[in-house]
Coordinates of C-alpha atoms and ligand atoms in Angstrom, one line a residue:
Chain A
M910 CA 88.2 14.1 56.2
I911 CA 90.7 16.8 57.4
I912 CA 91.2 18.3 54.0
R913 CA 90.2 21.9 54.0
Q914 CA 89.2 24.1 51.2
A915 CA 91.5 27.1 50.6
P916 CA 89.5 30.1 49.6
D917 CA 92.2 32.1 48.1
L918 CA 95.5 31.1 46.6
H919 CA 98.2 33.5 47.7
G920 CA 101.8 32.3 47.2
S921 CA 102.6 33.9 50.6
E922 CA 100.5 31.3 52.3
I923 CA 103.0 28.6 51.3
T924 CA 104.6 27.0 54.3
P925 CA 107.2 29.5 55.4
R926 CA 110.8 28.5 56.0
S927 CA 110.7 29.5 59.7
A928 CA 108.1 26.8 60.2
Y929 CA 110.5 24.1 59.4
V930 CA 113.8 25.3 61.0
S931 CA 114.1 22.2 63.1
R932 CA 114.3 22.0 66.8
R933 CA 116.9 19.4 66.5
G934 CA 119.1 21.5 64.2
L935 CA 119.0 24.3 66.8
M936 CA 119.8 21.9 69.6
V937 CA 122.8 20.4 68.1
G938 CA 124.9 23.3 67.0
A939 CA 127.4 21.3 64.9
L940 CA 124.5 19.7 63.0
A941 CA 122.9 23.0 62.3
L942 CA 126.2 24.3 60.9
A943 CA 126.6 21.3 58.7
A944 CA 123.2 21.7 57.3
L945 CA 123.7 25.4 56.5
P946 CA 125.4 25.3 53.1
S947 CA 122.8 23.0 51.6
T948 CA 120.0 25.1 53.1
V949 CA 121.4 28.2 51.4
R950 CA 121.7 26.4 48.1
R951 CA 118.1 25.2 48.3
A952 CA 116.9 28.7 49.1
E953 CA 118.3 29.8 45.8
A954 CA 116.4 27.1 44.1
A955 CA 113.1 27.9 45.7
L956 CA 110.2 27.3 43.4
P957 CA 108.3 30.4 42.3
N958 CA 104.5 30.9 42.2
V959 CA 103.4 28.0 44.1
A960 CA 99.6 28.0 44.5
K961 CA 97.7 26.6 47.5
S962 CA 95.6 23.6 46.6
P963 CA 92.4 22.3 48.3
F964 CA 94.4 19.3 49.5
V965 CA 96.0 20.8 52.6
L966 CA 95.9 18.8 55.7
D967 CA 95.5 20.8 59.0
D968 CA 97.9 18.4 61.0
K969 CA 101.3 19.8 62.1
R970 CA 103.9 19.4 59.4
T971 CA 106.9 17.1 59.9
P972 CA 110.1 19.2 60.2
L973 CA 112.2 19.4 57.0
E974 CA 115.1 18.0 58.9
D975 CA 113.1 14.8 59.5
I976 CA 111.7 14.5 56.0
T977 CA 115.2 14.9 54.5
H978 CA 117.1 12.6 57.0
Y979 CA 114.8 9.7 57.5
N980 CA 114.3 8.0 54.2
N981 CA 113.9 4.7 52.6
F982 CA 115.8 5.0 49.4
Y983 CA 117.5 1.7 49.0
E984 CA 119.4 2.7 46.0
F985 CA 121.5 4.7 48.4
G986 CA 121.6 2.2 51.3
M987 CA 119.2 0.3 53.6
D988 CA 119.7 2.5 56.6
K989 CA 117.3 5.4 56.8
D990 CA 120.2 7.9 57.4
Q991 CA 122.2 6.8 54.4
P992 CA 120.3 8.5 51.6
A993 CA 120.8 11.9 53.2
K994 CA 124.6 11.1 53.4
R995 CA 125.1 9.5 50.0
A996 CA 122.5 10.9 47.6
P997 CA 123.4 14.6 47.6
G998 CA 127.0 14.1 46.3
R999 CA 126.2 11.5 43.8
L1000 CA 122.7 12.0 42.2
R1001 CA 122.9 14.5 39.3
T1002 CA 119.4 15.8 39.2
R1003 CA 119.9 18.3 36.4
P1004 CA 119.5 18.2 33.5
W1005 CA 116.9 15.4 33.7
T1006 CA 114.5 14.1 31.1
V1007 CA 111.5 11.8 31.6
R1008 CA 110.5 9.5 28.8
V1009 CA 106.7 8.9 28.3
E1010 CA 105.8 6.1 25.9
G1011 CA 103.9 2.9 25.4
E1012 CA 100.2 2.8 24.6
C1013 CA 99.7 6.4 23.7
G1014 CA 99.2 8.7 20.7
K1015 CA 101.9 11.3 21.4
P1016 CA 104.9 9.6 23.2
G1017 CA 107.7 12.0 24.0
T1018 CA 110.1 13.2 26.6
F1019 CA 110.2 16.3 28.8
D1020 CA 112.9 18.1 30.6
V1021 CA 112.2 18.6 34.3
D1022 CA 113.2 22.3 34.5
D1023 CA 111.1 23.0 31.4
F1024 CA 108.2 21.1 33.0
I1025 CA 108.6 23.2 36.2
R1026 CA 108.6 26.5 34.3
R1027 CA 105.5 25.6 32.2
S1028 CA 103.5 24.0 35.0
A1029 CA 101.1 25.7 37.5
L1030 CA 102.6 24.3 40.6
E1031 CA 100.6 23.8 43.7
E1032 CA 101.4 22.8 47.3
R1033 CA 99.7 19.8 48.8
V1034 CA 100.0 18.8 52.4
Y1035 CA 99.5 15.0 52.5
R1036 CA 99.8 12.3 55.0
H1037 CA 102.7 9.9 54.2
R1038 CA 102.2 6.4 55.6
C1039 CA 105.2 4.1 55.3
V1040 CA 104.5 0.3 55.2
E1041 CA 106.8 0.1 58.3
A1042 CA 104.0 1.8 60.4
W1043 CA 105.5 5.2 60.7
S1044 CA 104.1 8.4 59.1
M1045 CA 104.8 12.0 58.3
V1046 CA 102.9 15.1 57.1
I1047 CA 104.6 16.5 54.1
P1048 CA 104.1 19.8 52.2
W1049 CA 104.8 18.6 48.5
V1050 CA 105.0 21.0 45.6
G1051 CA 104.1 19.7 42.1
V1052 CA 101.3 19.0 39.7
P1053 CA 98.4 16.4 39.6
L1054 CA 99.6 13.4 37.6
G1055 CA 96.4 12.9 35.5
P1056 CA 96.5 16.0 33.3
V1057 CA 100.3 15.5 32.7
L1058 CA 99.5 11.9 31.5
Q1059 CA 96.6 13.1 29.3
R1060 CA 98.9 15.3 27.3
F1061 CA 100.6 12.1 25.9
D1062 CA 97.2 10.8 24.8
P1063 CA 96.9 7.4 26.2
N1064 CA 94.8 5.0 24.1
S1065 CA 92.2 2.4 25.1
R1066 CA 94.9 -0.3 25.6
A1067 CA 96.5 1.8 28.3
R1068 CA 95.1 0.0 31.4
F1069 CA 98.1 0.5 33.6
V1070 CA 101.0 3.1 34.1
A1071 CA 104.4 1.7 34.8
F1072 CA 107.1 4.0 36.3
Q1073 CA 110.9 3.4 36.5
T1074 CA 113.6 5.0 38.6
L1075 CA 117.0 6.0 37.1
F1076 CA 119.3 3.0 36.6
D1077 CA 122.9 4.2 37.0
P1078 CA 125.1 2.4 39.6
Q1079 CA 127.6 5.3 39.3
Q1080 CA 125.0 7.6 40.8
M1081 CA 123.0 5.1 42.8
P1082 CA 125.6 2.8 44.4
E1083 CA 123.4 0.1 45.6
E1084 CA 122.2 -0.6 42.1
S1085 CA 125.6 -2.2 41.3
S1086 CA 124.4 -5.5 42.8
R1087 CA 121.2 -7.1 41.5
L1088 CA 121.7 -10.0 43.9
I1089 CA 118.7 -9.1 46.0
Y1090 CA 116.8 -6.4 44.3
P1091 CA 116.0 -6.4 40.5
W1092 CA 117.0 -2.7 39.9
P1093 CA 115.9 -0.4 38.6
Y1094 CA 113.1 0.4 41.1
T1095 CA 109.8 0.0 39.2
E1096 CA 106.3 0.8 40.3
G1097 CA 102.8 0.9 38.7
L1098 CA 99.3 2.1 39.0
R1099 CA 96.0 1.1 37.3
I1100 CA 95.1 3.9 34.9
D1101 CA 92.2 5.0 37.0
E1102 CA 94.3 5.3 40.0
A1103 CA 96.8 7.4 38.0
M1104 CA 94.0 9.7 36.8
N1105 CA 92.6 10.1 40.4
P1106 CA 93.0 13.8 41.4
L1107 CA 95.0 12.8 44.5
A1108 CA 97.8 11.3 42.4
F1109 CA 100.6 13.8 42.2
L1110 CA 103.9 14.4 40.5
A1111 CA 106.1 16.2 43.1
V1112 CA 109.1 18.4 42.2
G1113 CA 109.5 20.2 45.4
L1114 CA 109.1 20.1 49.2
Y1115 CA 108.5 23.0 51.7
G1116 CA 108.5 25.4 48.7
D1117 CA 112.0 24.4 47.5
I1118 CA 113.1 21.9 44.8
L1119 CA 113.3 18.2 46.1
A1120 CA 116.4 17.2 47.9
P1121 CA 118.2 14.2 46.2
Q1122 CA 117.3 11.8 49.1
N1123 CA 113.6 12.7 48.7
G1124 CA 113.5 11.5 45.0
A1125 CA 114.7 14.6 43.1
P1126 CA 114.1 15.9 40.7
I1127 CA 110.6 14.4 40.1
R1128 CA 108.7 11.6 42.0
L1129 CA 105.3 10.2 42.4
V1130 CA 103.1 10.8 45.5
T1131 CA 100.1 8.5 46.1
P1132 CA 99.0 9.4 49.6
W1133 CA 96.4 6.7 49.9
K1134 CA 99.0 4.0 49.3
Y1135 CA 102.0 2.9 51.4
G1136 CA 105.0 5.1 50.8
F1137 CA 107.0 2.6 48.6
K1138 CA 104.4 3.0 45.8
S1139 CA 105.5 6.7 45.5
I1140 CA 108.4 6.0 43.3
K1141 CA 111.4 8.4 43.3
S1142 CA 113.7 10.0 40.7
I1143 CA 111.5 8.9 37.7
V1144 CA 113.1 8.6 34.3
S1145 CA 110.3 6.6 32.5
I1146 CA 106.5 6.5 32.4
R1147 CA 105.0 3.8 30.2
F1148 CA 101.3 3.2 29.3
V1149 CA 100.8 -0.6 29.3
E1150 CA 98.0 -3.1 28.8
Q1151 CA 99.1 -5.7 31.5
Q1152 CA 99.7 -5.1 35.2
P1153 CA 103.4 -4.2 35.3
P1154 CA 105.9 -5.9 37.6
T1155 CA 106.9 -3.7 40.5
L1156 CA 110.1 -4.1 42.6
W1157 CA 108.7 -4.9 46.1
N1158 CA 106.0 -7.1 44.6
T1159 CA 108.6 -9.1 42.8
V1160 CA 110.9 -9.4 45.8
A1161 CA 108.3 -10.3 48.4
P1162 CA 104.9 -10.9 46.8
S1163 CA 103.4 -12.2 50.1
E1164 CA 104.3 -8.9 51.8
Y1165 CA 103.8 -6.2 49.3
G1166 CA 100.8 -6.4 46.9
F1167 CA 100.4 -4.5 43.7
Y1168 CA 97.8 -2.2 45.2
S1169 CA 99.4 -1.6 48.6
N1170 CA 96.6 0.7 49.7
V1171 CA 96.9 1.8 53.3
N1172 CA 94.6 -0.5 55.3
P1173 CA 94.6 -0.9 59.0
T1174 CA 92.7 -4.1 58.9
V1175 CA 95.2 -6.1 56.7
D1176 CA 98.4 -6.8 58.7
H1177 CA 101.8 -7.0 57.1
P1178 CA 103.0 -10.5 57.7
R1179 CA 105.6 -9.2 60.1
W1180 CA 103.6 -6.5 62.0
S1181 CA 100.2 -5.0 62.6
Q1182 CA 99.1 -2.1 60.4
A1183 CA 96.4 -0.9 62.8
K1184 CA 98.5 1.9 64.3
E1185 CA 101.4 4.1 63.2
R1186 CA 103.9 6.3 64.8
R1187 CA 103.7 9.9 63.5
I1188 CA 107.4 11.0 63.4
G1189 CA 107.9 13.4 66.3
E1190 CA 105.1 11.9 68.4
F1191 CA 105.4 9.4 71.3
F1192 CA 102.0 7.6 71.2
R1193 CA 101.1 5.6 68.1
R1194 CA 97.8 6.8 66.4
P1195 CA 95.2 4.7 64.7
T1196 CA 95.9 4.2 61.0
L1197 CA 93.1 5.4 58.8
M1198 CA 91.6 3.4 55.9
F1199 CA 93.2 4.6 52.7
N1200 CA 95.3 6.8 54.9
G1201 CA 92.2 9.1 55.5
Y1202 CA 91.6 9.6 51.8
G1203 CA 88.7 7.2 51.4
E1204 CA 86.4 10.0 50.2
Q1205 CA 88.5 10.6 47.1
V1206 CA 89.6 7.0 46.4
A1207 CA 87.3 4.4 47.9
G1208 CA 85.3 4.4 44.7
L1209 CA 88.3 3.0 42.8
Y1210 CA 88.0 -0.3 44.6
T1211 CA 84.2 -1.0 44.9
G1212 CA 83.5 -4.7 44.7
M1213 CA 87.2 -5.6 45.2
D1214 CA 88.2 -7.9 48.1
L1215 CA 90.9 -5.7 49.7
K1216 CA 92.2 -8.6 51.8
K1217 CA 93.0 -10.5 48.5
Y1218 CA 94.1 -7.5 46.6
F1219 CA 96.2 -6.0 49.4
Chain B
M1012 CA 147.7 -11.3 96.0
G1013 CA 149.4 -13.0 93.0
A1014 CA 149.9 -11.4 89.5
E1015 CA 147.1 -13.6 88.2
D1016 CA 144.6 -12.3 90.9
R1017 CA 145.6 -8.7 90.4
R1018 CA 145.0 -9.0 86.7
R1019 CA 141.6 -10.5 87.4
H1020 CA 140.6 -7.7 89.8
F1021 CA 141.7 -5.1 87.2
L1022 CA 140.0 -6.8 84.2
R1023 CA 136.5 -7.3 85.8
P1024 CA 135.5 -3.6 86.1
V1025 CA 137.1 -3.0 82.6
V1026 CA 134.9 -5.7 81.0
H1027 CA 131.8 -4.4 82.9
L1028 CA 132.6 -0.9 81.7
L1029 CA 133.1 -2.1 78.1
C1030 CA 129.6 -3.8 78.2
L1031 CA 128.2 -0.6 79.7
L1032 CA 129.5 1.7 76.9
P1033 CA 126.8 1.0 74.4
L1034 CA 124.2 1.8 76.9
L1035 CA 125.9 5.0 77.9
W1036 CA 126.2 6.0 74.2
L1037 CA 122.5 5.3 73.8
A1038 CA 121.6 7.5 76.8
V1039 CA 123.8 10.3 75.6
Q1040 CA 122.5 10.2 72.0
G1041 CA 118.9 9.9 73.4
T1042 CA 119.2 13.1 75.5
L1043 CA 121.1 15.0 72.7
G1044 CA 118.5 14.1 70.1
G1045 CA 121.1 12.2 68.2
L1046 CA 118.9 9.1 67.4
G1047 CA 117.3 10.6 64.3
A1048 CA 113.7 11.2 63.4
N1049 CA 112.4 8.0 65.0
P1050 CA 114.3 7.6 68.2
I1051 CA 112.1 4.9 69.6
E1052 CA 112.8 2.5 66.7
A1053 CA 116.5 3.4 66.9
A1054 CA 116.6 2.5 70.5
V1055 CA 114.7 -0.8 70.2
R1056 CA 117.1 -1.8 67.4
F1057 CA 120.2 -0.7 69.0
L1058 CA 119.4 -2.6 72.3
G1059 CA 118.4 -5.7 70.3
D1060 CA 121.7 -5.5 68.3
W1061 CA 123.7 -5.5 71.5
A1062 CA 121.8 -8.2 73.1
L1063 CA 122.5 -10.5 70.2
R1064 CA 126.1 -9.4 70.0
L1065 CA 126.8 -10.1 73.6
L1066 CA 125.0 -13.4 73.3
V1067 CA 127.4 -14.4 70.6
V1068 CA 130.3 -13.2 72.7
A1069 CA 129.1 -15.3 75.6
L1070 CA 128.8 -18.4 73.5
A1071 CA 132.2 -17.7 71.9
V1072 CA 134.0 -17.7 75.3
T1073 CA 134.3 -21.5 75.6
P1074 CA 135.6 -22.2 72.0
L1075 CA 138.0 -19.3 72.3
R1076 CA 139.2 -20.5 75.7
K1077 CA 139.9 -23.9 74.4
L1078 CA 141.3 -23.0 71.0
A1079 CA 143.5 -20.2 72.3
G1080 CA 144.4 -21.9 75.6
L1081 CA 143.3 -19.1 77.8
P1082 CA 141.6 -20.8 80.8
E1083 CA 141.1 -17.5 82.6
L1084 CA 138.5 -16.4 79.9
A1085 CA 135.9 -18.7 81.6
R1086 CA 135.2 -16.1 84.1
Y1087 CA 133.9 -13.7 81.6
R1088 CA 131.4 -16.0 80.1
R1089 CA 128.8 -15.4 82.8
M1090 CA 129.5 -11.7 82.6
A1091 CA 128.8 -11.5 78.9
G1092 CA 125.7 -13.7 79.3
L1093 CA 124.3 -11.5 82.0
W1094 CA 125.0 -8.4 80.0
A1095 CA 123.3 -10.0 77.1
F1096 CA 120.3 -10.6 79.2
A1097 CA 120.4 -7.0 80.4
Y1098 CA 120.3 -5.6 76.9
A1099 CA 117.6 -8.1 75.9
S1100 CA 115.6 -7.0 78.9
L1101 CA 116.0 -3.3 78.0
H1102 CA 115.2 -4.2 74.4
V1103 CA 112.0 -5.9 75.4
S1104 CA 111.1 -3.1 77.8
A1105 CA 111.7 -0.5 75.2
Y1106 CA 109.3 -2.4 72.9
V1107 CA 106.7 -2.6 75.6
V1108 CA 107.0 0.9 77.1
L1109 CA 108.2 3.1 74.4
D1110 CA 107.1 1.5 71.2
Q1111 CA 103.7 0.1 72.2
F1112 CA 103.1 1.9 75.5
F1113 CA 101.6 -1.0 77.3
D1114 CA 99.1 -1.7 74.6
W1115 CA 98.8 -5.3 75.7
A1116 CA 96.2 -6.2 73.2
T1117 CA 98.6 -5.2 70.3
I1118 CA 101.5 -6.9 72.0
G1119 CA 99.5 -10.1 72.5
H1120 CA 98.4 -10.0 68.8
E1121 CA 101.9 -9.5 67.6
I1122 CA 103.3 -12.3 69.7
I1123 CA 100.7 -14.7 68.4
K1124 CA 100.4 -13.6 64.8
H1125 CA 103.8 -12.4 63.8
K1126 CA 106.5 -15.0 63.8
F1127 CA 109.3 -12.6 64.1
I1128 CA 108.0 -11.4 67.5
T1129 CA 107.1 -15.0 68.5
A1130 CA 110.8 -16.0 68.0
G1131 CA 112.0 -13.0 70.0
M1132 CA 109.7 -13.9 72.8
A1133 CA 110.8 -17.5 72.8
A1134 CA 114.4 -16.5 72.9
Y1135 CA 113.8 -14.1 75.8
T1136 CA 111.6 -16.7 77.7
L1137 CA 114.5 -19.2 77.4
L1138 CA 117.0 -16.5 78.7
V1139 CA 115.1 -15.8 81.9
P1140 CA 115.8 -19.1 83.8
L1141 CA 119.5 -18.8 82.9
A1142 CA 119.8 -15.3 84.3
V1143 CA 117.9 -16.4 87.4
T1144 CA 120.2 -19.4 88.1
S1145 CA 123.4 -17.5 87.3
T1146 CA 124.5 -17.0 90.9
E1147 CA 126.9 -19.1 92.8
G1148 CA 124.1 -20.1 95.2
M1149 CA 121.8 -21.4 92.5
L1150 CA 124.7 -23.3 91.0
R1151 CA 125.3 -25.0 94.4
R1152 CA 121.6 -25.6 94.9
L1153 CA 121.1 -27.2 91.5
G1154 CA 124.3 -29.1 91.4
G1155 CA 126.9 -28.7 88.5
R1156 CA 125.2 -31.4 86.3
R1157 CA 121.7 -30.1 86.4
W1158 CA 123.0 -26.5 86.2
R1159 CA 125.0 -27.2 83.1
R1160 CA 122.1 -29.2 81.5
L1161 CA 119.7 -26.2 82.2
H1162 CA 122.2 -23.8 80.8
R1163 CA 122.3 -25.6 77.5
L1164 CA 119.1 -23.8 76.8
V1165 CA 121.3 -21.0 75.5
Y1166 CA 122.0 -23.1 72.4
L1167 CA 118.3 -22.7 71.7
A1168 CA 118.0 -19.1 72.7
G1169 CA 120.9 -18.0 70.5
P1170 CA 119.6 -19.4 67.2
L1171 CA 116.0 -18.2 68.1
A1172 CA 117.3 -14.7 68.6
A1173 CA 119.1 -14.9 65.2
L1174 CA 115.9 -16.2 63.6
H1175 CA 114.0 -13.3 65.1
Y1176 CA 116.4 -11.0 63.4
V1177 CA 116.3 -13.0 60.1
W1178 CA 112.5 -12.8 60.1
M1179 CA 112.4 -9.1 60.9
V1180 CA 114.3 -8.1 57.8
K1181 CA 112.5 -7.3 54.5
A1182 CA 114.7 -8.9 51.9
D1183 CA 118.4 -8.4 52.4
I1184 CA 119.2 -10.9 55.2
R1185 CA 123.0 -10.7 54.9
Q1186 CA 123.5 -9.0 58.2
P1187 CA 121.4 -11.3 60.4
L1188 CA 123.0 -14.3 58.5
V1189 CA 126.4 -13.2 59.8
Y1190 CA 125.0 -13.7 63.3
A1191 CA 123.4 -16.9 62.4
A1192 CA 126.6 -18.3 60.8
L1193 CA 128.6 -17.3 63.9
L1194 CA 126.2 -19.1 66.1
V1195 CA 126.2 -22.2 63.9
A1196 CA 130.0 -22.3 63.9
M1197 CA 130.0 -22.2 67.7
L1198 CA 127.3 -24.8 68.0
A1199 CA 129.2 -27.0 65.6
Y1200 CA 132.4 -26.7 67.5
R1201 CA 130.6 -27.8 70.7
A1202 CA 128.9 -30.7 68.9
V1203 CA 132.2 -31.9 67.6
S1204 CA 134.0 -31.6 70.9
A1205 CA 131.1 -33.4 72.7
L1206 CA 131.4 -36.2 70.2
R1207 CA 135.1 -36.4 70.6
Q1208 CA 134.7 -36.6 74.4
K1209 CA 132.3 -39.4 74.0
E1210 CA 134.6 -41.3 71.7
A1211 CA 137.4 -40.8 74.1
A1212 CA 135.3 -42.0 77.0
I1213 CA 134.3 -45.2 75.1
Q1214 CA 138.0 -45.9 74.1
S1215 CA 139.3 -45.4 77.6
R1216 CA 136.8 -48.0 78.9
Ligands
HEM78 C1 109.7 -10.6 73.9 C2 110.8 -10.6 73.2 C3 111.2 -9.6 72.1 C4 110.5 -8.7 71.5 C5 109.0 -8.4 71.7 C6 111.3 -8.1 70.5 C7 110.9 -7.1 69.6 C8 111.7 -6.5 68.6 C9 111.4 -5.5 67.8 C10 109.9 -4.8 67.8 C11 112.4 -5.2 66.9 C12 112.5 -4.1 66.0 C13 111.7 -4.2 64.7 C14 111.7 -2.9 63.9 O1 112.3 -1.9 64.3 O2 111.2 -2.9 62.8 C15 113.4 -6.1 67.3 C16 114.6 -6.2 66.6 C17 115.7 -7.0 67.0 N1 115.7 -7.8 68.1 FE1 114.1 -8.2 69.3 N2 112.6 -8.7 70.5 C18 112.5 -9.6 71.5 C19 113.6 -10.4 71.9 C20 114.9 -10.3 71.4 C21 116.1 -11.0 71.9 C22 116.0 -12.0 73.1 C23 117.1 -10.7 71.2 C24 118.6 -11.1 71.3 C25 119.1 -11.7 72.2 C26 116.6 -9.7 70.1 C27 117.4 -9.1 69.2 C28 116.9 -8.3 68.2 C29 117.8 -7.9 67.1 C30 119.2 -8.2 66.8 C31 116.9 -7.0 66.4 C32 117.3 -6.3 65.1 C33 118.0 -5.0 65.3 C34 118.4 -4.2 64.1 O3 117.5 -4.1 63.2 O4 119.5 -3.7 64.0 N3 115.3 -9.5 70.4 N4 113.0 -7.0 68.3

């Protein structure tokens, strides 16, 4: 386990901007210039009072340039460079409300900016392992999911939590065709997974608010699962009794299970999951069981056949 | 030198240069860091795309030549085929060297276990004897008939490469299907013209 305990929680420890000014941005002058206005805008939106959390990985962080320009966000296109090109001009991330409803005592909505103001934000540096066998190390800013869910008082029938992304083809152009994907994007967790301390609601990245292509203004982060479980641009959270349908599981059930825990011993039908390429590195590295978070989450799955429930 | 010959001498290097351009682009982007966050994946895919495109071009030469009445196109079929093979070789090398770094255990596992790699491997294996026998000397040694029969393997290699692409894609197979459709169209053209020739042969008997 490479998570280290942070003894004190000074805001100044938060990943400094200089750490992520990308080598590539410096190398290609034109690109750096093109990136400048958005960087300035984002600086104005920097999140205040972000505390350090115990969940800080020691690994070298993936540069912001890569985190914001290599994205799977199919609502904006299938190529990984498309979200960065198409999301910023289209996705209106403010104002933004999230509905929380279903099997709970106090259903309601919250405004994301209010939520940010009222929350004790923390930074967590997590591994991010995509099902396509690449990975990153990402300094998220946000709050643990569990306590947020508790505020809505889930009842005893709340056995699962279903999440939904915005559905608006005007803002998310690929949603205009439901030929291949049953938009909107949906995801789900078992309630005990959702309450696990690792499950995180992110509103920021590298100390700033999330970029649209990273799932602004609010997204899920479940670092022990493949990246697609970490649903982006959430508008609805629902407590439900039955296991909810999820987009990838609906489209290709033999390839993407409901659980989709990172597991080097269960191959994807099209490739091995034993190794991964950390973005920025040449050699593939071995993939860790539960993406290295077994200590926190293995207990959720005792007695389950993880080859069957992949 | 006639006008026809001069045109040929002028066009050959132009076609070679055209086929080389994607590789040059890749080399330039690779050195400038223009291939994005995952340059290895980008290079493997880019080379695979061009291998398949040039294979389609090579297969399109004969139908085009006949339909458009441009007999001089025949010369460029071998050129396109060899360039397709060059890109396929670079694609496979990029996979072995850059993507897997000679991890033969994993490569073997992927070839056996993952049908998308199996199909790519099969396509490439079929292309090798065609490249090896592409010279005038080999054509003479084999004799036209046997040489042509051997080179019909391309009708298997093309669809296998398209299948490799179809199986690689997650859910939206529209793009690989475009290639598959082109290949099917060209195979159908050949099947129809072969049938017609047979009929004509029977009637003239
Ligand atoms: C031993 C043989 C081969 C191996 C191991 C191989 C391997 C691969 C790999 C690893 C990918 C990329 C997968 C990814 O990035 O997720 C790929 C994609 C591809 N390959 Fe191959 N390949 C082989 C032969 C071929 C041949 C012979 C052709 C064409 C003539 C071809 C055409 C393609 C195409 C078109 C793609 C998709 C590119 C894209 O996504 O734009 N491959 N192949």
